[in-house]
mmCIF file of C-alpha atoms and ligand atoms in Angstrom:
data_model
loop_
_atom_site.group_PDB
_atom_site.id
_atom_site.type_symbol
_atom_site.label_atom_id
_atom_site.label_comp_id
_atom_site.label_asym_id
_atom_site.label_seq_id
_atom_site.Cartn_x
_atom_site.Cartn_y
_atom_site.Cartn_z
ATOM 1 C CA MET K 1 23.284 10.940 -8.254
ATOM 2 C CA ALA K 2 26.912 12.028 -8.199
ATOM 3 C CA ALA K 3 26.148 13.197 -4.667
ATOM 4 C CA HIS K 4 26.481 9.585 -3.624
ATOM 5 C CA ALA K 5 29.957 9.027 -5.038
ATOM 6 C CA GLY K 6 31.913 7.230 -2.346
ATOM 7 C CA ALA K 7 28.824 6.272 -0.338
ATOM 8 C CA ILE K 8 28.693 2.661 0.766
ATOM 9 C CA ALA K 9 25.875 0.433 -0.455
ATOM 10 C CA LEU K 10 25.170 -3.088 0.797
ATOM 11 C CA ILE K 11 23.128 -5.444 -1.372
ATOM 12 C CA THR K 12 21.967 -8.782 0.014
ATOM 13 C CA GLY K 13 21.308 -11.328 -2.719
ATOM 14 C CA VAL K 14 23.815 -9.572 -4.969
ATOM 15 C CA SER K 15 24.524 -12.650 -7.092
ATOM 16 C CA GLY K 16 20.916 -12.833 -8.326
ATOM 17 C CA GLN K 17 19.404 -11.124 -11.332
ATOM 18 C CA ASP K 18 18.364 -7.900 -9.597
ATOM 19 C CA GLY K 19 21.425 -7.739 -7.360
ATOM 20 C CA SER K 20 23.742 -7.852 -10.345
ATOM 21 C CA TYR K 21 21.950 -5.048 -12.221
ATOM 22 C CA LEU K 22 21.639 -2.918 -9.101
ATOM 23 C CA ALA K 23 25.322 -3.350 -8.258
ATOM 24 C CA GLU K 24 26.225 -2.171 -11.766
ATOM 25 C CA LEU K 25 23.922 0.832 -11.476
ATOM 26 C CA LEU K 26 25.348 1.940 -8.113
ATOM 27 C CA ALA K 27 28.973 1.239 -9.026
ATOM 28 C CA ALA K 28 28.550 3.378 -12.161
ATOM 29 C CA GLN K 29 27.634 6.281 -9.841
ATOM 30 C CA GLY K 30 30.873 5.888 -7.924
ATOM 31 C CA MET K 31 29.445 4.142 -4.872
ATOM 32 C CA GLN K 32 31.397 1.538 -2.963
ATOM 33 C CA VAL K 33 29.250 -1.529 -3.477
ATOM 34 C CA TYR K 34 29.328 -4.559 -1.192
ATOM 35 C CA GLY K 35 27.296 -7.677 -1.694
ATOM 36 C CA LEU K 36 26.296 -10.327 0.779
ATOM 37 C CA VAL K 37 26.654 -13.742 -0.814
ATOM 38 C CA ARG K 38 25.599 -17.056 0.656
ATOM 39 C CA ARG K 39 28.012 -19.906 0.147
ATOM 40 C CA LYS K 40 26.524 -22.407 -2.274
ATOM 41 C CA ALA K 41 27.680 -25.717 -3.680
ATOM 42 C CA ASP K 42 27.540 -24.007 -7.075
ATOM 43 C CA THR K 43 30.102 -21.262 -6.725
ATOM 44 C CA SER K 44 29.462 -19.685 -10.115
ATOM 45 C CA ASN K 45 28.868 -15.951 -9.853
ATOM 46 C CA TRP K 46 28.459 -15.375 -13.585
ATOM 47 C CA ARG K 47 26.090 -12.413 -13.200
ATOM 48 C CA ILE K 48 28.573 -10.390 -11.136
ATOM 49 C CA GLN K 49 31.898 -11.792 -12.358
ATOM 50 C CA ALA K 50 32.733 -8.764 -14.517
ATOM 51 C CA LEU K 51 32.093 -6.386 -11.600
ATOM 52 C CA LEU K 52 34.169 -8.522 -9.261
ATOM 53 C CA ASP K 53 37.029 -8.740 -11.746
ATOM 54 C CA SER K 54 37.057 -4.956 -12.165
ATOM 55 C CA GLY K 55 37.097 -4.403 -8.404
ATOM 56 C CA ARG K 56 33.850 -2.384 -8.469
ATOM 57 C CA LEU K 57 32.042 -4.860 -6.230
ATOM 58 C CA SER K 58 33.270 -6.597 -3.097
ATOM 59 C CA VAL K 59 31.662 -9.734 -1.803
ATOM 60 C CA ILE K 60 31.068 -10.427 1.870
ATOM 61 C CA PRO K 61 30.251 -14.028 2.768
ATOM 62 C CA GLY K 62 27.082 -14.176 4.834
ATOM 63 C CA ASP K 63 23.468 -15.181 5.070
ATOM 64 C CA VAL K 64 20.428 -13.118 6.073
ATOM 65 C CA THR K 65 19.171 -16.016 8.183
ATOM 66 C CA ASP K 66 22.173 -15.544 10.500
ATOM 67 C CA GLY K 67 21.238 -12.490 12.566
ATOM 68 C CA GLY K 68 24.592 -12.332 14.354
ATOM 69 C CA ALA K 69 26.506 -12.324 11.105
ATOM 70 C CA VAL K 70 24.241 -9.624 9.641
ATOM 71 C CA MET K 71 24.713 -7.464 12.747
ATOM 72 C CA ARG K 72 28.495 -7.827 12.617
ATOM 73 C CA ILE K 73 28.635 -6.966 8.913
ATOM 74 C CA MET K 74 26.329 -3.959 9.335
ATOM 75 C CA SER K 75 28.335 -2.512 12.217
ATOM 76 C CA GLN K 76 31.671 -3.009 10.455
ATOM 77 C CA LEU K 77 30.561 -1.711 7.063
ATOM 78 C CA ARG K 78 28.179 1.064 8.164
ATOM 79 C CA PRO K 79 26.576 1.490 4.720
ATOM 80 C CA ARG K 80 24.370 4.414 3.749
ATOM 81 C CA PHE K 81 22.078 2.284 1.588
ATOM 82 C CA VAL K 82 20.920 -1.267 2.279
ATOM 83 C CA PHE K 83 19.020 -3.191 -0.381
ATOM 84 C CA ASN K 84 17.572 -6.433 0.929
ATOM 85 C CA LEU K 85 17.139 -8.610 -2.156
ATOM 86 C CA ALA K 86 18.089 -11.945 -0.567
ATOM 87 C CA ALA K 87 15.318 -14.535 -0.475
ATOM 88 C CA GLN K 88 14.299 -18.061 -1.325
ATOM 89 C CA SER K 89 12.666 -16.633 -4.439
ATOM 90 C CA PHE K 90 11.222 -19.694 -6.210
ATOM 91 C CA VAL K 91 7.487 -19.685 -5.629
ATOM 92 C CA HIS K 92 6.909 -23.322 -6.656
ATOM 93 C CA TYR K 93 9.788 -24.566 -4.468
ATOM 94 C CA SER K 94 8.304 -22.756 -1.457
ATOM 95 C CA TRP K 95 5.716 -25.544 -1.090
ATOM 96 C CA ASP K 96 8.613 -28.024 -0.804
ATOM 97 C CA VAL K 97 10.556 -25.985 1.771
ATOM 98 C CA PRO K 98 8.025 -23.700 3.509
ATOM 99 C CA LEU K 99 10.040 -23.281 6.701
ATOM 100 C CA ALA K 100 13.324 -22.530 4.934
ATOM 101 C CA THR K 101 11.387 -20.053 2.800
ATOM 102 C CA ALA K 102 9.903 -18.394 5.888
ATOM 103 C CA GLU K 103 13.379 -18.096 7.415
ATOM 104 C CA ALA K 104 15.125 -16.580 4.394
ATOM 105 C CA THR K 105 12.294 -14.644 2.753
ATOM 106 C CA GLY K 106 10.504 -13.591 5.958
ATOM 107 C CA LEU K 107 12.700 -13.629 9.045
ATOM 108 C CA GLY K 108 15.770 -12.658 7.028
ATOM 109 C CA VAL K 109 14.190 -9.231 6.530
ATOM 110 C CA LEU K 110 13.875 -8.791 10.265
ATOM 111 C CA ASN K 111 17.530 -9.675 10.800
ATOM 112 C CA VAL K 112 18.605 -6.973 8.374
ATOM 113 C CA LEU K 113 16.136 -4.409 9.741
ATOM 114 C CA GLU K 114 17.218 -5.072 13.296
ATOM 115 C CA ALA K 115 20.852 -4.498 12.316
ATOM 116 C CA VAL K 116 19.861 -1.249 10.560
ATOM 117 C CA ARG K 117 17.959 -0.151 13.670
ATOM 118 C CA GLN K 118 20.910 -0.775 15.963
ATOM 119 C CA VAL K 119 23.668 0.619 13.740
ATOM 120 C CA ARG K 120 21.382 3.453 12.630
ATOM 121 C CA THR K 121 23.878 5.692 10.738
ATOM 122 C CA ASP K 122 26.520 5.233 8.098
ATOM 123 C CA ALA K 123 30.199 6.010 8.507
ATOM 124 C CA THR K 124 29.533 9.738 7.876
ATOM 125 C CA GLY K 125 26.679 9.976 10.378
ATOM 126 C CA GLN K 126 23.817 9.912 7.862
ATOM 127 C CA ALA K 127 20.814 7.712 8.647
ATOM 128 C CA ILE K 128 20.895 4.344 6.874
ATOM 129 C CA ARG K 129 18.230 3.951 4.196
ATOM 130 C CA PHE K 130 16.726 0.481 3.779
ATOM 131 C CA TYR K 131 14.974 -1.062 0.768
ATOM 132 C CA GLN K 132 12.946 -4.259 1.039
ATOM 133 C CA ALA K 133 12.167 -6.339 -2.045
ATOM 134 C CA SER K 134 8.465 -6.922 -1.631
ATOM 135 C CA SER K 135 6.570 -8.826 -4.298
ATOM 136 C CA SER K 136 3.334 -8.844 -6.254
ATOM 137 C CA GLU K 137 3.039 -12.439 -5.058
ATOM 138 C CA MET K 138 1.706 -10.855 -1.837
ATOM 139 C CA PHE K 139 -1.495 -9.880 -3.699
ATOM 140 C CA GLY K 140 -2.055 -13.520 -4.589
ATOM 141 C CA ASN K 141 -5.695 -14.054 -5.259
ATOM 142 C CA ALA K 142 -6.355 -10.346 -5.489
ATOM 143 C CA ALA K 143 -9.931 -9.156 -5.277
ATOM 144 C CA SER K 144 -9.396 -6.425 -7.857
ATOM 145 C CA GLU K 145 -7.285 -5.616 -10.896
ATOM 146 C CA PRO K 146 -4.981 -3.814 -11.433
ATOM 147 C CA GLN K 147 -3.309 -4.046 -8.051
ATOM 148 C CA SER K 148 -2.001 -0.875 -6.398
ATOM 149 C CA GLU K 149 -0.522 0.163 -3.046
ATOM 150 C CA ASN K 150 -4.076 0.011 -1.651
ATOM 151 C CA THR K 151 -4.986 -3.506 -2.766
ATOM 152 C CA PRO K 152 -5.290 -5.950 0.179
ATOM 153 C CA PHE K 153 -2.878 -8.890 0.304
ATOM 154 C CA HIS K 154 -4.091 -12.478 -0.072
ATOM 155 C CA PRO K 155 -0.913 -14.525 -0.611
ATOM 156 C CA ARG K 156 -1.332 -17.949 -2.205
ATOM 157 C CA SER K 157 2.055 -19.571 -1.589
ATOM 158 C CA PRO K 158 4.399 -20.032 1.393
ATOM 159 C CA TYR K 159 6.676 -17.629 -0.477
ATOM 160 C CA GLY K 160 3.922 -15.007 -0.698
ATOM 161 C CA VAL K 161 3.116 -15.402 2.992
ATOM 162 C CA ALA K 162 6.786 -14.912 3.918
ATOM 163 C CA LYS K 163 6.966 -11.806 1.703
ATOM 164 C CA VAL K 164 3.917 -10.367 3.476
ATOM 165 C CA PHE K 165 5.769 -10.743 6.784
ATOM 166 C CA GLY K 166 8.803 -8.987 5.315
ATOM 167 C CA HIS K 167 6.603 -6.210 4.002
ATOM 168 C CA HIS K 168 4.717 -5.606 7.237
ATOM 169 C CA ILE K 169 7.805 -5.785 9.446
ATOM 170 C CA THR K 170 9.420 -3.141 7.215
ATOM 171 C CA VAL K 171 6.376 -0.883 7.648
ATOM 172 C CA ASN K 172 6.370 -1.635 11.364
ATOM 173 C CA TYR K 173 10.058 -0.746 11.825
ATOM 174 C CA ARG K 174 9.511 2.462 9.870
ATOM 175 C CA GLU K 175 6.599 3.433 12.096
ATOM 176 C CA SER K 176 8.110 2.199 15.372
ATOM 177 C CA TYR K 177 11.647 3.524 15.037
ATOM 178 C CA GLU K 178 11.355 6.244 12.391
ATOM 179 C CA LEU K 179 13.676 4.384 10.070
ATOM 180 C CA PHE K 180 13.918 5.304 6.409
ATOM 181 C CA ALA K 181 12.675 1.841 5.430
ATOM 182 C CA VAL K 182 10.632 1.242 2.279
ATOM 183 C CA SER K 183 9.224 -1.668 0.292
ATOM 184 C CA GLY K 184 9.061 -1.872 -3.454
ATOM 185 C CA ILE K 185 6.155 -4.108 -4.454
ATOM 186 C CA LEU K 186 7.644 -5.347 -7.691
ATOM 187 C CA PHE K 187 5.712 -7.342 -10.238
ATOM 188 C CA ASN K 188 7.536 -10.050 -12.214
ATOM 189 C CA HIS K 189 10.643 -8.745 -13.896
ATOM 190 C CA GLU K 190 12.846 -10.711 -16.217
ATOM 191 C CA SER K 191 15.983 -10.327 -18.298
ATOM 192 C CA GLU K 192 18.820 -12.130 -20.014
ATOM 193 C CA ARG K 193 20.090 -12.838 -16.477
ATOM 194 C CA ARG K 194 16.912 -14.487 -15.189
ATOM 195 C CA GLY K 195 17.385 -17.928 -13.621
ATOM 196 C CA LEU K 196 16.300 -20.926 -15.670
ATOM 197 C CA ALA K 197 13.733 -22.020 -13.068
ATOM 198 C CA PHE K 198 11.467 -19.077 -13.950
ATOM 199 C CA VAL K 199 9.081 -19.473 -16.820
ATOM 200 C CA THR K 200 10.316 -16.691 -19.147
ATOM 201 C CA ARG K 201 13.920 -17.877 -19.209
ATOM 202 C CA LYS K 202 12.868 -21.534 -19.246
ATOM 203 C CA VAL K 203 10.956 -20.767 -22.436
ATOM 204 C CA THR K 204 13.609 -18.585 -24.090
ATOM 205 C CA MET K 205 16.345 -21.153 -23.379
ATOM 206 C CA ALA K 206 14.122 -23.918 -24.771
ATOM 207 C CA VAL K 207 13.552 -21.809 -27.893
ATOM 208 C CA ALA K 208 17.322 -21.497 -28.357
ATOM 209 C CA LEU K 209 17.936 -25.240 -27.882
ATOM 210 C CA ILE K 210 15.052 -26.152 -30.207
ATOM 211 C CA LYS K 211 16.202 -23.650 -32.804
ATOM 212 C CA ARG K 212 19.644 -25.256 -32.834
ATOM 213 C CA GLY K 213 18.191 -28.765 -33.000
ATOM 214 C CA LEU K 214 19.424 -29.781 -29.530
ATOM 215 C CA GLN K 215 15.951 -30.304 -28.061
ATOM 216 C CA ASP K 216 12.455 -30.784 -29.459
ATOM 217 C CA LYS K 217 9.965 -30.214 -26.630
ATOM 218 C CA VAL K 218 9.570 -28.158 -23.490
ATOM 219 C CA ALA K 219 7.168 -29.126 -20.678
ATOM 220 C CA LEU K 220 5.326 -26.307 -18.911
ATOM 221 C CA GLY K 221 2.588 -25.976 -16.313
ATOM 222 C CA ASN K 222 -0.332 -23.579 -16.438
ATOM 223 C CA LEU K 223 -0.452 -21.834 -19.823
ATOM 224 C CA ASP K 224 -3.375 -19.643 -18.759
ATOM 225 C CA ALA K 225 -1.550 -17.964 -15.870
ATOM 226 C CA ARG K 226 -1.250 -14.259 -16.518
ATOM 227 C CA ARG K 227 1.594 -12.076 -15.341
ATOM 228 C CA ASP K 228 2.684 -8.450 -15.617
ATOM 229 C CA TRP K 229 6.223 -8.973 -16.890
ATOM 230 C CA GLY K 230 8.674 -6.049 -16.870
ATOM 231 C CA TYR K 231 12.397 -5.712 -17.569
ATOM 232 C CA ALA K 232 14.691 -6.095 -14.536
ATOM 233 C CA PRO K 233 17.119 -3.224 -15.339
ATOM 234 C CA ASP K 234 14.115 -0.863 -15.394
ATOM 235 C CA TYR K 235 13.022 -2.173 -12.004
ATOM 236 C CA VAL K 236 16.353 -1.723 -10.196
ATOM 237 C CA ARG K 237 16.230 1.955 -11.201
ATOM 238 C CA ALA K 238 12.982 2.183 -9.264
ATOM 239 C CA MET K 239 14.631 0.650 -6.180
ATOM 240 C CA GLN K 240 17.195 3.400 -6.054
ATOM 241 C CA LEU K 241 14.645 6.152 -6.721
ATOM 242 C CA MET K 242 12.654 4.971 -3.693
ATOM 243 C CA LEU K 243 15.667 5.580 -1.458
ATOM 244 C CA GLU K 244 16.154 9.055 -2.925
ATOM 245 C CA GLN K 245 12.799 10.421 -1.737
ATOM 246 C CA ASP K 246 12.356 12.904 1.100
ATOM 247 C CA GLU K 247 9.863 10.633 2.864
ATOM 248 C CA PRO K 248 9.929 6.835 3.080
ATOM 249 C CA ARG K 249 7.006 5.313 1.183
ATOM 250 C CA ASP K 250 6.108 2.000 -0.484
ATOM 251 C CA PHE K 251 5.514 1.786 -4.227
ATOM 252 C CA VAL K 252 4.089 -0.687 -6.725
ATOM 253 C CA ILE K 253 6.370 -1.174 -9.720
ATOM 254 C CA ALA K 254 4.754 -2.757 -12.773
ATOM 255 C CA THR K 255 4.145 -2.219 -16.477
ATOM 256 C CA GLY K 256 0.341 -2.323 -16.318
ATOM 257 C CA VAL K 257 0.317 -4.832 -19.195
ATOM 258 C CA SER K 258 -0.268 -8.530 -18.616
ATOM 259 C CA ASN K 259 0.279 -11.563 -20.821
ATOM 260 C CA THR K 260 -0.467 -15.259 -20.411
ATOM 261 C CA VAL K 261 2.200 -17.954 -20.410
ATOM 262 C CA ARG K 262 0.683 -19.005 -23.749
ATOM 263 C CA GLU K 263 1.300 -15.504 -25.153
ATOM 264 C CA LEU K 264 4.847 -15.651 -23.802
ATOM 265 C CA CYS K 265 5.356 -18.891 -25.755
ATOM 266 C CA GLU K 266 3.910 -17.370 -28.925
ATOM 267 C CA ALA K 267 6.217 -14.372 -28.646
ATOM 268 C CA ALA K 268 9.396 -16.302 -27.798
ATOM 269 C CA PHE K 269 8.997 -19.091 -30.348
ATOM 270 C CA GLY K 270 7.858 -16.516 -32.906
ATOM 271 C CA GLU K 271 11.140 -14.614 -32.449
ATOM 272 C CA ALA K 272 12.990 -17.694 -33.698
ATOM 273 C CA GLY K 273 10.521 -18.400 -36.496
ATOM 274 C CA LEU K 274 9.109 -21.455 -34.677
ATOM 275 C CA ASP K 275 5.531 -22.582 -34.022
ATOM 276 C CA TRP K 276 5.189 -22.936 -30.254
ATOM 277 C CA GLN K 277 2.311 -25.410 -30.535
ATOM 278 C CA LYS K 278 4.633 -27.994 -32.066
ATOM 279 C CA HIS K 279 7.066 -27.824 -29.144
ATOM 280 C CA VAL K 280 5.187 -26.997 -25.927
ATOM 281 C CA GLU K 281 3.708 -29.773 -23.790
ATOM 282 C CA VAL K 282 1.765 -29.424 -20.568
ATOM 283 C CA ASP K 283 3.058 -31.415 -17.604
ATOM 284 C CA PRO K 284 1.047 -31.396 -14.350
ATOM 285 C CA ALA K 285 4.357 -31.532 -12.442
ATOM 286 C CA PHE K 286 4.757 -27.811 -13.163
ATOM 287 C CA MET K 287 1.274 -26.901 -11.904
ATOM 288 C CA ARG K 288 1.100 -25.258 -8.473
ATOM 289 C CA PRO K 289 -1.061 -26.279 -5.507
ATOM 290 C CA ALA K 290 -2.567 -22.777 -5.611
ATOM 291 C CA GLU K 291 -2.230 -20.401 -8.508
ATOM 292 C CA LEU K 292 -2.677 -16.695 -9.062
ATOM 293 C CA HIS K 293 -4.622 -16.120 -12.197
ATOM 294 C CA ILE K 294 -4.398 -12.423 -12.770
ATOM 295 C CA LEU K 295 -1.531 -10.214 -11.710
ATOM 296 C CA ARG K 296 -1.380 -6.770 -13.265
ATOM 297 C CA GLY K 297 -0.005 -3.746 -11.479
ATOM 298 C CA ASP K 298 -0.879 -0.082 -11.325
ATOM 299 C CA SER K 299 2.361 1.878 -10.969
ATOM 300 C CA GLY K 300 0.633 5.256 -11.271
ATOM 301 C CA MET K 301 1.972 6.449 -7.930
ATOM 302 C CA ALA K 302 5.571 5.564 -8.860
ATOM 303 C CA GLN K 303 5.174 7.334 -12.175
ATOM 304 C CA ALA K 304 3.819 10.463 -10.495
ATOM 305 C CA MET K 305 6.084 10.617 -7.439
ATOM 306 C CA LEU K 306 9.306 8.923 -8.574
ATOM 307 C CA GLY K 307 9.126 9.936 -12.217
ATOM 308 C CA TRP K 308 9.668 6.248 -12.969
ATOM 309 C CA GLU K 309 8.544 4.591 -16.181
ATOM 310 C CA PRO K 310 9.304 1.214 -17.696
ATOM 311 C CA GLU K 311 11.397 1.624 -20.840
ATOM 312 C CA VAL K 312 11.621 -1.862 -22.319
ATOM 313 C CA SER K 313 8.392 -3.508 -23.501
ATOM 314 C CA PHE K 314 7.483 -7.168 -23.059
ATOM 315 C CA GLY K 315 8.064 -7.878 -26.753
ATOM 316 C CA GLU K 316 11.476 -6.198 -26.789
ATOM 317 C CA MET K 317 12.501 -8.003 -23.602
ATOM 318 C CA ILE K 318 11.571 -11.411 -25.026
ATOM 319 C CA ARG K 319 13.493 -10.554 -28.202
ATOM 320 C CA ARG K 320 16.608 -9.770 -26.133
ATOM 321 C CA MET K 321 16.221 -12.913 -24.024
ATOM 322 C CA VAL K 322 15.839 -15.215 -27.027
ATOM 323 C CA ALA K 323 18.855 -13.591 -28.711
ATOM 324 C CA ALA K 324 20.950 -13.946 -25.550
ATOM 325 C CA ASP K 325 20.024 -17.621 -25.159
ATOM 326 C CA ILE K 326 20.789 -18.416 -28.788
ATOM 327 C CA ASP K 327 24.145 -16.743 -28.214
ATOM 328 C CA ARG K 328 24.702 -18.836 -25.082
ATOM 329 C CA VAL K 329 23.917 -22.052 -26.909
ATOM 330 C CA ASP K 330 26.197 -21.087 -29.793
ATOM 331 C CA SER K 331 29.076 -20.243 -27.478
ATOM 332 C CA GLY K 332 28.573 -23.171 -25.072
ATOM 333 C CA ARG K 333 27.652 -21.066 -22.035
ATOM 334 C CA HIS K 334 24.909 -23.434 -20.868
ATOM 335 C CA TRP K 335 26.174 -23.114 -17.322
ATOM 336 C CA GLU K 336 24.715 -19.619 -17.064
ATOM 337 C CA VAL K 337 21.597 -20.826 -15.309
HETATM 338 N N1 GDD E 401 8.483 -21.573 -13.172
HETATM 339 C C1 GDD E 401 7.556 -22.053 -14.009
HETATM 340 N N2 GDD E 401 7.832 -23.170 -14.753
HETATM 341 N N3 GDD E 401 6.374 -21.397 -14.099
HETATM 342 C C2 GDD E 401 5.456 -21.886 -14.983
HETATM 343 C C3 GDD E 401 5.679 -23.008 -15.769
HETATM 344 C C4 GDD E 401 6.932 -23.696 -15.662
HETATM 345 O O1 GDD E 401 7.187 -24.702 -16.304
HETATM 346 N N4 GDD E 401 4.575 -23.220 -16.531
HETATM 347 C C5 GDD E 401 3.693 -22.259 -16.229
HETATM 348 N N5 GDD E 401 4.217 -21.453 -15.281
HETATM 349 C C6 GDD E 401 3.525 -20.309 -14.669
HETATM 350 C C7 GDD E 401 3.488 -20.363 -13.157
HETATM 351 O O2 GDD E 401 2.455 -21.234 -12.712
HETATM 352 C C8 GDD E 401 3.213 -18.902 -12.826
HETATM 353 O O3 GDD E 401 1.828 -18.654 -12.883
HETATM 354 C C9 GDD E 401 3.906 -18.143 -13.962
HETATM 355 O O4 GDD E 401 4.228 -19.111 -14.953
HETATM 356 C C10 GDD E 401 5.172 -17.403 -13.543
HETATM 357 O O5 GDD E 401 6.011 -18.292 -12.835
HETATM 358 P P1 GDD E 401 7.532 -17.905 -12.455
HETATM 359 O O6 GDD E 401 8.252 -17.430 -13.658
HETATM 360 O O7 GDD E 401 8.097 -19.085 -11.732
HETATM 361 O O8 GDD E 401 7.376 -16.628 -11.530
HETATM 362 P P2 GDD E 401 6.414 -16.329 -10.282
HETATM 363 O O9 GDD E 401 5.340 -15.407 -10.768
HETATM 364 O O10 GDD E 401 5.968 -17.555 -9.593
HETATM 365 O O11 GDD E 401 7.370 -15.578 -9.278
HETATM 366 C C11 GDD E 401 8.289 -14.583 -9.708
HETATM 367 O O12 GDD E 401 7.712 -13.308 -9.627
HETATM 368 C C12 GDD E 401 7.397 -12.856 -8.320
HETATM 369 C C13 GDD E 401 6.773 -11.463 -8.435
HETATM 370 O O13 GDD E 401 5.392 -11.611 -8.597
HETATM 371 C C14 GDD E 401 9.532 -14.702 -8.827
HETATM 372 O O14 GDD E 401 10.542 -13.861 -9.340
HETATM 373 C C15 GDD E 401 9.228 -14.269 -7.418
HETATM 374 O O15 GDD E 401 10.433 -14.292 -6.650
HETATM 375 C C16 GDD E 401 8.654 -12.846 -7.465
HETATM 376 O O16 GDD E 401 8.348 -12.382 -6.186
#
């Protein structure tokens, strides 16, 4: 990858879990990494603070819903690689704000693609390569399991519907304008940097607080929901590999192993020597209007063509997440949400 030393990469959504790991990966290869960051009331950028402090990442204020701003940034920066990770990414919240979700998660993709189409090449004249963060949520109520690149989409949330738009418009721009534009259909992927609103981190943080006697119960929704949970640093490697191919192509990225939320609880509480059944309550408030019951991916094509494989297992990931949250509680870093 040293061939890319000095190349410019633009990551939208850089302050999120995946953006932070991807920025580290690219910066370590000597790329000039820029991240688009939306201004929020909460200005904490804890996931990328170390990169910012070391000068290996530069932040550009902006928002993918503002097409003019995206166009201006693209034409000034002229990156070689564009990773579009920005989205309203909370599935449950997408029923509360369906239009805002459609704008950020759906139309935002088009704004970035349109800027790529018009700017076309990077500062050295090479064609810009574009990655879209598609999601297994697009499969929704899938008719078959495991889901692969050939499984039809049946999204079950406003978020999933918006992601399907982003996916198809990426395919359409590739076919219409011969852009190097690809989608990674990533199944759930978690880490020590996951946001607290997602179920894995909600559980591991609760385990840490319960272990230290600061909390006794945690309320969850559907314990029977099943997900294919991988480790985020493994998944950002796949994003880059997709942009390294000779031909643009979409790939499913998954572990092929699924667990229920109940099994997640067993594993996480077990790590701390606790009995999950004494601490987990079910609260209908966390149930969704429509649920996906079985998500499990077939990443055979990525393994064969990208040489990609997940390295960290579900059990090892949960162990790391519980340890990181106990460390946070012990050192008072509760603000890392
Ligand atoms: N968040 C949450 N909170 N989920 C819960 C809870 C709870 O208290 N209790 C049960 N769940 C169940 C949800 O109903 C869902 O079936 C499952 O846990 C996973 O929920 P999340 O962790 O919120 O993730 P997600 O699957 O909805 O979405 C994530 O993965 C997608 C890829 O498939 C997000 O990262 C999306 O942005 C991503 O596209």
